[in-house]
mmCIF file of C-alpha atoms in Angstrom:
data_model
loop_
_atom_site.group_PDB
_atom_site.id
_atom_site.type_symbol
_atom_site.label_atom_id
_atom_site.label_comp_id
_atom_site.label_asym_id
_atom_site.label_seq_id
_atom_site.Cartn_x
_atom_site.Cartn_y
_atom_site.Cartn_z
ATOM 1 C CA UNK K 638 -80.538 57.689 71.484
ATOM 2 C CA UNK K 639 -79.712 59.448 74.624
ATOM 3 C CA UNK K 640 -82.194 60.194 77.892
ATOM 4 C CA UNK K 641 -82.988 63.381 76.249
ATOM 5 C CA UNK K 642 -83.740 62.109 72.869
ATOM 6 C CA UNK K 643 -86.642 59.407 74.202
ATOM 7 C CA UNK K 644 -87.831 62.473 76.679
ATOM 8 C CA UNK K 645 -88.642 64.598 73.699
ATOM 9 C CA UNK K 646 -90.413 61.780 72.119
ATOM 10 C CA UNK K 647 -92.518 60.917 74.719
ATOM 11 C CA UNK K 648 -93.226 64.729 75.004
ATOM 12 C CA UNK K 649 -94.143 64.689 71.248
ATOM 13 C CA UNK K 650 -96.967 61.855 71.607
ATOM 14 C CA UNK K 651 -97.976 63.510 74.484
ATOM 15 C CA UNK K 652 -98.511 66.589 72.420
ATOM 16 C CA UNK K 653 -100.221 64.631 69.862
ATOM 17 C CA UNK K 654 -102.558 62.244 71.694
ATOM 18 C CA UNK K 655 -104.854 64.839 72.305
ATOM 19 C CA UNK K 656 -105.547 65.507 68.731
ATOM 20 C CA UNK K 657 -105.246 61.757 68.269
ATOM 21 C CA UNK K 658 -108.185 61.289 70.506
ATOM 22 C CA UNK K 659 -109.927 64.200 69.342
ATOM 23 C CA UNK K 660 -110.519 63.267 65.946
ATOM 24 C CA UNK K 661 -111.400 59.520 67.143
ATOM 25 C CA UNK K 662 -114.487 60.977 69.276
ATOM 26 C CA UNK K 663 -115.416 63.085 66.336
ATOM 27 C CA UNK K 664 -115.170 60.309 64.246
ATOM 28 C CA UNK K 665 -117.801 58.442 66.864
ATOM 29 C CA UNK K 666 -120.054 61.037 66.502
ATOM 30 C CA UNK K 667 -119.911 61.471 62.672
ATOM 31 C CA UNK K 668 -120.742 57.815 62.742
ATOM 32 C CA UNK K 669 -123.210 57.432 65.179
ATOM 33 C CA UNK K 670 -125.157 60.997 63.529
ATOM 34 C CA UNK K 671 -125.268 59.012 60.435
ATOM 35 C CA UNK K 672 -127.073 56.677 61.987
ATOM 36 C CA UNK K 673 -129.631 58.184 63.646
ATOM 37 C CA UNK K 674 -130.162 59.613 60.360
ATOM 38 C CA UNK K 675 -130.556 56.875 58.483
ATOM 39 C CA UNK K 676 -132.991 55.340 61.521
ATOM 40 C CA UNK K 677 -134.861 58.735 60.835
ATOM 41 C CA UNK K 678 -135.742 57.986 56.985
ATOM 42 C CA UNK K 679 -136.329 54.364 57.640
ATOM 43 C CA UNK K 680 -139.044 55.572 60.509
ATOM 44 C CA UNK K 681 -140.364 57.888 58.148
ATOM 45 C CA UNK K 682 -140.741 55.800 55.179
ATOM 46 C CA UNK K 683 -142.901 53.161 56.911
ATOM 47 C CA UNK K 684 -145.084 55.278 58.489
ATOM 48 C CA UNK K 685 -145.902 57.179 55.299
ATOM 49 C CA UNK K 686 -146.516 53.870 53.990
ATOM 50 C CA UNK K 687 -148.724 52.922 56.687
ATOM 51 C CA UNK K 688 -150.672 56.510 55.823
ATOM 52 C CA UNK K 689 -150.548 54.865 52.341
ATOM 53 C CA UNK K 690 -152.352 51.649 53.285
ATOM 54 C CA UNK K 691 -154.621 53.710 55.781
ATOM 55 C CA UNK K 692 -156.034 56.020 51.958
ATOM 56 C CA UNK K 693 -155.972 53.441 49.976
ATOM 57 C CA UNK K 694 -157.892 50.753 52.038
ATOM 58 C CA UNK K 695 -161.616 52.613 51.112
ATOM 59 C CA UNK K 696 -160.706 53.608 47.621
ATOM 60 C CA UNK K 697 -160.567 49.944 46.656
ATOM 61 C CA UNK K 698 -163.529 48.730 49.069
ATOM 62 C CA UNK K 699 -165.244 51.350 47.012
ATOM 63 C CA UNK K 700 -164.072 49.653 43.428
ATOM 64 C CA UNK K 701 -164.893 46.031 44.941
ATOM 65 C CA UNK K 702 -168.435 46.717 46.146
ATOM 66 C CA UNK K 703 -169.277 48.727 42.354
ATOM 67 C CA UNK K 704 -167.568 45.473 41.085
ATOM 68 C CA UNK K 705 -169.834 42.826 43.114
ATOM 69 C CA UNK K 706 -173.026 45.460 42.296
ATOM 70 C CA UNK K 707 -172.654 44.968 38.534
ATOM 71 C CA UNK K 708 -172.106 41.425 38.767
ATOM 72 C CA UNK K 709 -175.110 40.785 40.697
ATOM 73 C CA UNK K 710 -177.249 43.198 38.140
ATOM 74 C CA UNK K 711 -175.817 41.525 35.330
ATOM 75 C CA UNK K 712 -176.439 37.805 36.337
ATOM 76 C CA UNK K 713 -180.060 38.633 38.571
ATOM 77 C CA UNK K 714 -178.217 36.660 41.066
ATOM 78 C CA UNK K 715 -177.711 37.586 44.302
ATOM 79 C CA UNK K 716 -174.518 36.489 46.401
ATOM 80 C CA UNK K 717 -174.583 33.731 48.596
ATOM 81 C CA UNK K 718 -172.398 35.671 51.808
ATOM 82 C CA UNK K 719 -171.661 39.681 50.497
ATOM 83 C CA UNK K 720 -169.627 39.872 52.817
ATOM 84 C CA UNK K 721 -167.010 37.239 52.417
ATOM 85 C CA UNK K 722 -167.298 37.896 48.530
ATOM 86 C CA UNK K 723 -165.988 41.499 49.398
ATOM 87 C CA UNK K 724 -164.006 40.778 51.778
ATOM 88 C CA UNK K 725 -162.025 38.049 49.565
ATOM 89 C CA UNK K 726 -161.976 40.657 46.479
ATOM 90 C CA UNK K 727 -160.820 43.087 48.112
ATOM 91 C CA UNK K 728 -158.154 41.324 49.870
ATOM 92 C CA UNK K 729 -156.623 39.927 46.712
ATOM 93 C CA UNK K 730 -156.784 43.867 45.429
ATOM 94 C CA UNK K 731 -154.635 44.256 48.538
ATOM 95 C CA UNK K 732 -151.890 41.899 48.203
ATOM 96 C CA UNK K 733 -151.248 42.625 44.482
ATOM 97 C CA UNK K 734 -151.015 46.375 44.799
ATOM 98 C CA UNK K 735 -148.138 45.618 48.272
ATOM 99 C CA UNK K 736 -146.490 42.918 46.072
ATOM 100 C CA UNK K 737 -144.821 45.784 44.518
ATOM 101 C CA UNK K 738 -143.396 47.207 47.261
ATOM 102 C CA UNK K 739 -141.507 44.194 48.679
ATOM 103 C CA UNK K 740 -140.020 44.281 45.019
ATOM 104 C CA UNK K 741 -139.016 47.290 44.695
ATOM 105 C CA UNK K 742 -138.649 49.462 47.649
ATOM 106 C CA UNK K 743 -137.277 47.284 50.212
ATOM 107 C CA UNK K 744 -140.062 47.797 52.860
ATOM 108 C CA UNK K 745 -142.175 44.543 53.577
ATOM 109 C CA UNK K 746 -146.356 45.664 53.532
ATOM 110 C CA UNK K 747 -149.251 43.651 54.246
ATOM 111 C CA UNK K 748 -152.766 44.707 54.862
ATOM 112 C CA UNK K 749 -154.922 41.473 56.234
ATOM 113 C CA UNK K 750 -159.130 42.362 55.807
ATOM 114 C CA UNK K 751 -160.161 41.042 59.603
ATOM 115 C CA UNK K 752 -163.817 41.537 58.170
ATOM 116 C CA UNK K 753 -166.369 43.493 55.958
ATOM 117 C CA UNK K 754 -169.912 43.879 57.413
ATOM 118 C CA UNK K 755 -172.603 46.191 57.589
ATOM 119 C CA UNK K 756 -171.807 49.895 59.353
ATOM 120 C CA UNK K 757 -174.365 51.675 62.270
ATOM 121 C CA UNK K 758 -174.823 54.617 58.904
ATOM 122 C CA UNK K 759 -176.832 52.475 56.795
ATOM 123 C CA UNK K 760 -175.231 54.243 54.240
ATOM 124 C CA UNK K 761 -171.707 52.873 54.799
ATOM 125 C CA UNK K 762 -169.853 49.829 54.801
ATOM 126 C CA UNK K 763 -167.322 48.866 57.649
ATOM 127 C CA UNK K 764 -164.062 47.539 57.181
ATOM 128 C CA UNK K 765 -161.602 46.133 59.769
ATOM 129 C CA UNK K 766 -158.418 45.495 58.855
ATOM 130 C CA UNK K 767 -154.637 45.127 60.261
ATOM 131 C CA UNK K 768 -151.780 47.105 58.749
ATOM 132 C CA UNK K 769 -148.075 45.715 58.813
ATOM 133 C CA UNK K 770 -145.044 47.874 57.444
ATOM 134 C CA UNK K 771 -141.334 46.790 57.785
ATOM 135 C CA UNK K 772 -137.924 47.958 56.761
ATOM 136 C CA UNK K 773 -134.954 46.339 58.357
ATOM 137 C CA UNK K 774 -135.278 46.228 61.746
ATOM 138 C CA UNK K 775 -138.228 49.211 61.513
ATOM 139 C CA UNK K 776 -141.894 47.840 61.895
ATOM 140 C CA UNK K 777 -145.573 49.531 62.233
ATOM 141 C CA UNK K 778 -148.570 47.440 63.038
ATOM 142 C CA UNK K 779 -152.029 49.261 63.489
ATOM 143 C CA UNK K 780 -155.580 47.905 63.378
ATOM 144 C CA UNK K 781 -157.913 49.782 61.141
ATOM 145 C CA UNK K 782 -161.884 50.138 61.297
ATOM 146 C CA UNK K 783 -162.902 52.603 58.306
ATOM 147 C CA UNK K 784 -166.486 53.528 57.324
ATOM 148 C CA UNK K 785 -166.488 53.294 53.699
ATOM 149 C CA UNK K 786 -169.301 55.372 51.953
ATOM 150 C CA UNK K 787 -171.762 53.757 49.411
ATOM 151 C CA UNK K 788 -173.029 57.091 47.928
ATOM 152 C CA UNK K 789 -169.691 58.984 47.866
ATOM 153 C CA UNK K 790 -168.669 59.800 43.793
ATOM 154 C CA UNK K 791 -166.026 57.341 43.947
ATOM 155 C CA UNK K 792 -168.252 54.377 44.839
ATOM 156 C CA UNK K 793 -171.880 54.816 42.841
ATOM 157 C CA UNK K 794 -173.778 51.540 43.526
ATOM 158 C CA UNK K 795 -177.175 50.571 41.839
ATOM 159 C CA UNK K 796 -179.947 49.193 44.321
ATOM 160 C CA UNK K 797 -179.399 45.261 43.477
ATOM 161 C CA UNK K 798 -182.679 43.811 44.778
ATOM 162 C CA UNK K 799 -185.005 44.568 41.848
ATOM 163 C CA UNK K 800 -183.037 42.520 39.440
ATOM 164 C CA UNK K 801 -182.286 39.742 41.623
ATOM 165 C CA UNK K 802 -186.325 39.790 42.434
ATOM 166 C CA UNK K 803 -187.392 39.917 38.961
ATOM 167 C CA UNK K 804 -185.068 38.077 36.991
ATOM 168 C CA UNK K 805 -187.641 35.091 36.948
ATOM 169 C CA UNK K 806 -190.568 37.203 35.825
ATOM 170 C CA UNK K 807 -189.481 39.265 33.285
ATOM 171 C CA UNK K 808 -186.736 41.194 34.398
ATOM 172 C CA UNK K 809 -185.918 44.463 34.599
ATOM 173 C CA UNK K 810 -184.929 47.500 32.383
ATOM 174 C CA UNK K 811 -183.264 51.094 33.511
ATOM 175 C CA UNK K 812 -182.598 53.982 32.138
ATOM 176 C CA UNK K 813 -179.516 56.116 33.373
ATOM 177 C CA UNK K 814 -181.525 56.921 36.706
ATOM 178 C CA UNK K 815 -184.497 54.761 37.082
ATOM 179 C CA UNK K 816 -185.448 51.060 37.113
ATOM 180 C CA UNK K 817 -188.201 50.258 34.785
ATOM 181 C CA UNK K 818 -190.217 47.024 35.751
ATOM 182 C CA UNK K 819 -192.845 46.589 32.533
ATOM 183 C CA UNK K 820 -194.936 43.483 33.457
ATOM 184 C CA UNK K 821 -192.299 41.745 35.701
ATOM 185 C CA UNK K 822 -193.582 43.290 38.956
ATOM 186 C CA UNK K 823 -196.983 42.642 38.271
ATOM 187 C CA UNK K 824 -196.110 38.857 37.547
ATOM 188 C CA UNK K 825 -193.931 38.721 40.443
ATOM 189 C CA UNK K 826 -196.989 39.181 42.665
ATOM 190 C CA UNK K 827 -199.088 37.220 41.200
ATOM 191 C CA UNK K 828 -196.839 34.298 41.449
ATOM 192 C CA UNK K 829 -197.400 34.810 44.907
ATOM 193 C CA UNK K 830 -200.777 35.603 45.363
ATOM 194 C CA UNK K 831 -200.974 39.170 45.922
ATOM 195 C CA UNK K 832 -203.538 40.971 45.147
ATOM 196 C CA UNK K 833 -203.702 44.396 42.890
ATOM 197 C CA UNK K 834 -201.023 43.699 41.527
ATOM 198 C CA UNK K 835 -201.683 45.409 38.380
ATOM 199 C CA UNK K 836 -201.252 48.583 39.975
ATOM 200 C CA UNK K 837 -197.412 48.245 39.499
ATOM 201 C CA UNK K 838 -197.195 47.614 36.169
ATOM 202 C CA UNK K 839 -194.834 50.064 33.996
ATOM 203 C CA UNK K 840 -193.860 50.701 37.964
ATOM 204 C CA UNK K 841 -190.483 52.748 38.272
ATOM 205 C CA UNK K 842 -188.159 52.785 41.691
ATOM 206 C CA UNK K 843 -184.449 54.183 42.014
ATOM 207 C CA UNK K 844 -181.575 52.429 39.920
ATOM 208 C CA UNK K 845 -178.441 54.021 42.210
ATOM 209 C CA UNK K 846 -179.205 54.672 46.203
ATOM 210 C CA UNK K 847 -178.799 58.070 47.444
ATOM 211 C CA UNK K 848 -179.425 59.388 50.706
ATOM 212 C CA UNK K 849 -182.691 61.644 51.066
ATOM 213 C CA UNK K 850 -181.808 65.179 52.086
ATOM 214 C CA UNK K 851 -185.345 65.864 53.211
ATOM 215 C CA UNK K 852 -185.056 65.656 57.167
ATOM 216 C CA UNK K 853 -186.885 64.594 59.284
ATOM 217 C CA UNK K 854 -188.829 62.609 56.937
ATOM 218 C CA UNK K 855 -191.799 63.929 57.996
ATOM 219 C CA UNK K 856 -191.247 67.427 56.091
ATOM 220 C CA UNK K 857 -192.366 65.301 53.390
ATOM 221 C CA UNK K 858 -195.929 64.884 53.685
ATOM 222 C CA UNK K 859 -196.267 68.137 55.544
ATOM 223 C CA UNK K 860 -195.018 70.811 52.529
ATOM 224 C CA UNK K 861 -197.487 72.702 50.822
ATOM 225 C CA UNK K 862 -198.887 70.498 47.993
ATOM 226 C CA UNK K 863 -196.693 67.518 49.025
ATOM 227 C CA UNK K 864 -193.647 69.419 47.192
ATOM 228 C CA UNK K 865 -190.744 67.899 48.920
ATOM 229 C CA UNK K 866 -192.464 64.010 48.738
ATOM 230 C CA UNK K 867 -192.700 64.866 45.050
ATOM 231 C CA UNK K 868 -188.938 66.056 44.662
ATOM 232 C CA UNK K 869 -188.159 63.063 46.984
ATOM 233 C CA UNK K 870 -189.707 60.532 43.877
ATOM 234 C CA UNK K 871 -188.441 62.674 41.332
ATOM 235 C CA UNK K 872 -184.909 62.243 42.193
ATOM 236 C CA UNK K 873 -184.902 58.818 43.537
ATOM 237 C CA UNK K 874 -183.758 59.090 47.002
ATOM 238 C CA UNK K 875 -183.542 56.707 49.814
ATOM 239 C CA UNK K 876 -184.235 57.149 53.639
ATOM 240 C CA UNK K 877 -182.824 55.230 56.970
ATOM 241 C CA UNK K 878 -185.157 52.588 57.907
ATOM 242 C CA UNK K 879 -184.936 49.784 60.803
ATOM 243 C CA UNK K 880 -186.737 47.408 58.170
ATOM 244 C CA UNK K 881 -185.234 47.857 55.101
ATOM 245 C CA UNK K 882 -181.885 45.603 54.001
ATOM 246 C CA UNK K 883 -178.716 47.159 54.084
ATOM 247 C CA UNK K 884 -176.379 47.068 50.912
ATOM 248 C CA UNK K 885 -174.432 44.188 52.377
ATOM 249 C CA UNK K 886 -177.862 42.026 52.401
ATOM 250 C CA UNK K 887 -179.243 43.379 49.449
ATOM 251 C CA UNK K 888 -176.340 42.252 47.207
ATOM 252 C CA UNK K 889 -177.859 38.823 48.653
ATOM 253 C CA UNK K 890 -181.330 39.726 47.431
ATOM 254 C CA UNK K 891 -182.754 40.339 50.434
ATOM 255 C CA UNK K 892 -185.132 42.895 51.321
ATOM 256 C CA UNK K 893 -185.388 43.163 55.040
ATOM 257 C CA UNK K 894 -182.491 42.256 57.284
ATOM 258 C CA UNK K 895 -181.559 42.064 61.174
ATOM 259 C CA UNK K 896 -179.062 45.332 60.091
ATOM 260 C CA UNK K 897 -180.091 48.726 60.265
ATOM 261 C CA UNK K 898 -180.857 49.772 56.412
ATOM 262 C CA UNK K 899 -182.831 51.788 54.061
ATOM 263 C CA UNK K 900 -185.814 51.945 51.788
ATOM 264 C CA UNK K 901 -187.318 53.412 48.737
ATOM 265 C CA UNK K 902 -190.312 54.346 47.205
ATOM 266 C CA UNK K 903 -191.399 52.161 44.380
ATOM 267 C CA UNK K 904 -193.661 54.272 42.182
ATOM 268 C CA UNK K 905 -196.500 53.299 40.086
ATOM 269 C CA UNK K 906 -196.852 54.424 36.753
ATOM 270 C CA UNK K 907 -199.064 57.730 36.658
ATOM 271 C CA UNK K 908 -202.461 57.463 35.119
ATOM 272 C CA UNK K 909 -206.090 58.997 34.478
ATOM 273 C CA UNK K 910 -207.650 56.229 36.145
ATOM 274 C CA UNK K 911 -208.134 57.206 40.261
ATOM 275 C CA UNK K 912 -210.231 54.099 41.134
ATOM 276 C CA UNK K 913 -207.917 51.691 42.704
ATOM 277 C CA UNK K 914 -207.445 53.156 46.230
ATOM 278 C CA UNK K 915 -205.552 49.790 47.476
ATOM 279 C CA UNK K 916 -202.842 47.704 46.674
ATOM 280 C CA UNK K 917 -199.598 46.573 47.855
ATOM 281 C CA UNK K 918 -197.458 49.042 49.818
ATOM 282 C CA UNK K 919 -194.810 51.719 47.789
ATOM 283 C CA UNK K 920 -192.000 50.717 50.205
ATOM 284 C CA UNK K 921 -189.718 48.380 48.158
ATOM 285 C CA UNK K 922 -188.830 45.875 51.630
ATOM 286 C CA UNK K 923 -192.692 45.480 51.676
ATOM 287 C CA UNK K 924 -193.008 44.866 47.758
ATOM 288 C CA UNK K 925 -189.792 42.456 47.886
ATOM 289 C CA UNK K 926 -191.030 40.733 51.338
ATOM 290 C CA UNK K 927 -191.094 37.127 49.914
ATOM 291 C CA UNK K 928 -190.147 35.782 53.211
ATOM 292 C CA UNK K 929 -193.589 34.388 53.830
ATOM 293 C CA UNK K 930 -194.523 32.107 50.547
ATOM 294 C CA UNK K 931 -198.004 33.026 51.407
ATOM 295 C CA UNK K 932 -197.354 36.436 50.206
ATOM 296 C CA UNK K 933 -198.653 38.017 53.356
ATOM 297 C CA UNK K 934 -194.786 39.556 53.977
ATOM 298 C CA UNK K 935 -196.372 42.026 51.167
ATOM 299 C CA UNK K 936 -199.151 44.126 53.279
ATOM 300 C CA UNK K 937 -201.345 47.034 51.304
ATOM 301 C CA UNK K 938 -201.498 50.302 51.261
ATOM 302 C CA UNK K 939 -203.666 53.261 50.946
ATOM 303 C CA UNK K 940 -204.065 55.384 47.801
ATOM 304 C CA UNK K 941 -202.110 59.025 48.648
ATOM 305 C CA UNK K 942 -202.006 60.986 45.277
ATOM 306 C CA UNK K 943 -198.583 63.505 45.712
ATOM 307 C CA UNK K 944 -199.433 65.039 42.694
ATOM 308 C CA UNK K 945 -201.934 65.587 39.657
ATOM 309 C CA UNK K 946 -201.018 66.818 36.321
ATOM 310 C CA UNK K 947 -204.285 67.503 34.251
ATOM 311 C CA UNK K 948 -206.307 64.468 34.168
ATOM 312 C CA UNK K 949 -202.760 62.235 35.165
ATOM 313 C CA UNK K 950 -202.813 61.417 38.707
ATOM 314 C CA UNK K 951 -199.157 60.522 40.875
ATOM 315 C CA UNK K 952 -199.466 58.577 43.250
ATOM 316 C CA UNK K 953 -198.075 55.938 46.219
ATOM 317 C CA UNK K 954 -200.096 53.327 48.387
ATOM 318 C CA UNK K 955 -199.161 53.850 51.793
ATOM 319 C CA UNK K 956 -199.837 51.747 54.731
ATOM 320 C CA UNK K 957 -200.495 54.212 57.999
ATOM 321 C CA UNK K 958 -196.895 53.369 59.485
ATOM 322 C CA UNK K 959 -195.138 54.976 56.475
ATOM 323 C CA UNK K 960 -197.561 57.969 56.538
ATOM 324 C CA UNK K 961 -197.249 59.028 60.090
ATOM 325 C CA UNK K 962 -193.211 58.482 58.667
ATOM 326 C CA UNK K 963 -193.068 60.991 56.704
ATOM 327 C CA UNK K 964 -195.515 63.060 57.612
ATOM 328 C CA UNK K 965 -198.737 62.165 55.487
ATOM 329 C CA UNK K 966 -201.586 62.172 57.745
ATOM 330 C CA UNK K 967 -205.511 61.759 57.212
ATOM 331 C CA UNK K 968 -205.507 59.571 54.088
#
C-alpha cells in the first residue's frame, strides 16, 4: 500500500473514533443509570419494610397482651414478671412473622423487643424496640418507642385482678360485661378480717377496662341526681388514679403499684335494706389491698346511695378522698 493508501486509513479511524467513543460514554451512562436504579428499588424496598415493622409492632403487642389476659383469667393465676412474659411472646411473634422474609424476598429483617413496661397514659402499654432491614449492601436501623393502647378495638382486655383475688374463695363468674363475685368477695374478706363484709356479696365490678369519658371526675357527683356517677357504674368505666395498678401489674395480681394506673368501682348488689352505712371502700385497689395481712390495706367507706329505684336502693361506700374525687360532697 502506497503513502496515500495508509493516509486515507488513518483519516478513516479518525472519522470513526468519534462515534467509537461516543457510543462507549453512552454505554457508561446506560450502565451506570441502571444502577442507580436498581440502588433506588433496593432503598425503597427496605424502608417500606421498615414502615412494615414500624405497623405491625402494636398490632401484635395488642394480640400478646389479650393472649396473657385470658391466660391469667383462665388459670386465677397471676404472672410472676408481665412484663418479661410479654415481652418474650411477643418477640417470638416477631421473629416468625420476619422468618419469611429472609426466605423469600431477599431482604434480611429483625425486630429485637429492648423492653415492655408500663406507659405515663395508664391506659397504654410502652414498647421499645430496634428495627433492622437489609438488602445487599442496603441497611435501615431505627429504634422504636410505641404507645400501644389497651382499650383500642383491636386489643379488648378484661380487668385480671378479680380472678386472680378470688380464685381461692370461690371464684368468679361474668357475664359478657360484668364480673359477678356471689359469695367469693365476701369470703375473701373475711379470710382477712375485714369487717362488713357481707355488704359485697352478689357484688358486681367491670369485666373489660375502659376509660371513663366523664371529665374531670368530679362532674360525677356534682350532676343533677348523681346521673353521670350512675351512667359511670352502668357502663363499667375506669378512671386514672396514682393508686390503682396498671395493666402491666395487674396481670401480676396486684392492686396498687409504684406505676401510674387506674381504678374501678366495685358495686354492691342493690337492695331494700338501707341500714348498713359502712363497710369496706367501692374502689377495687382498696377492696384488693392485701398488702397488709392484717387487712387494714382495706379502709371503709361511707354509705352514698347514686340511685333509688322504688324501695331498691344503689349504692357505693366511699371513703372522703374518693368523694371530694369525683365530686360527692357532704355524705
Amino acid at each position: 500500500m502506497d503513502s496515500r493508501g495508509y493516509a486515507m486509513t488513518a483519516m478513516s479511524f479518525l472519522m470513526v473514533l468519534p462515534a467509537l467513543l461516543l457510543v462507549a460514554v453512552l454505554f457508561d451512562m446506560s450502565h451506570t443509570g441502571s444502577s442507580s436504579a436498581s440502588t433506588n428499588l433496593g432503598s425503597d424496598a427496605v424502608l417500606q419494610t421498615a414502615k412494615d415493622v414500624e405497623r405491625d409492632v402494636p398490632i401484635l403487642t395488642g394480640q400478646v397482651l389479650m393472649e396473657e389476659d385470658k391466660k391469667v383469667i383462665q388459670s386465677g393465676k397471676g404472672l410472676q414478671n408481665s412484663r418479661e412474659s410479654v415481652k418474650n411472646n411477643l418477640q417470638a411473634k416477631l421473629d416468625s412473622k420476619y422468618e419469611y422474609y429472609g426466605n423469600n424476598t431477599g431482604l434480611k429483617v429483625r425486630c429485637e423487643v429492648r423492653a415492655v413496661d408500663s406507659s405515663a397514659e395508664p391506659f397504654e402499654v410502652e414498647v421499645n424496640s430496634t428495627v433492622w432491614v437489609e438488602k445487599g449492601d442496603i441497611s435501615h436501623v431505627e429504634n422504636l418507642t410505641q404507645e400501644v393502647s389497651i382499650i383500642s378495638p383491636q386489643c379488648r382486655v378484661a380487668d385480671p385482678v378479680p380472678f386472680i383475688k378470688c380464685e381461692g374463695h370461690g371464684g368468679v363468674t361474668n357475664t359478657s360485661e360484668r364480673i359477678v363475685y356471689g359469695s367469693s368477695l365476701e369470703n375473701y374478706f373475711n379470710s382477712r378480717g375485714v369487717p362488713n363484709a357481707g355488704a359485697y356479696e352478689n357484688a358486681t365490678s367491670p369485666l373489660f377496662i375502659k376509660k371513663c369519658p366523664y371529665d374531670p371526675y368530679k362532674s360525677h357527683g356534682e350532676s343533677e341526681g348523681f346521673i353521670v356517677l350512675k351512667n359511670c357504674i352502668d357502663n363499667g368505666y375506669f378512671h386514672e388514679s396514682s393508686d390503682g395498678s396498671c395493666f402491666l401489674c395487674r396481670l401480676e395480681g396486684k392492686s396498687t403499684c409504684f406505676h401510674y394506673g387506674f381504678e374501678t368501682f366495685v358495686v354492691p348488689a342493690h337492695s331494700p335494706n338501707n341500714t348498713v352505712n359502712s363497710a369496706p371502700c367501692s374502689s377495687d385497689h382498696v377492696i384488693f389491698n392485701d398488702t397488709n395481712p392484717d387487712g387494714s390495706g382495706t379502709y371503709p367507706g361511707n354509705s352514698v346511695i347514686y340511685y333509688q329505684d322504688g324501695g331498691y336502693y344503689f349504692k357505693l361506700f366511699l371513703d372522703n378522698g374518693h368523694q371530694n374525687k369525683y365530686g360527692i360532697i357532704g355524705f
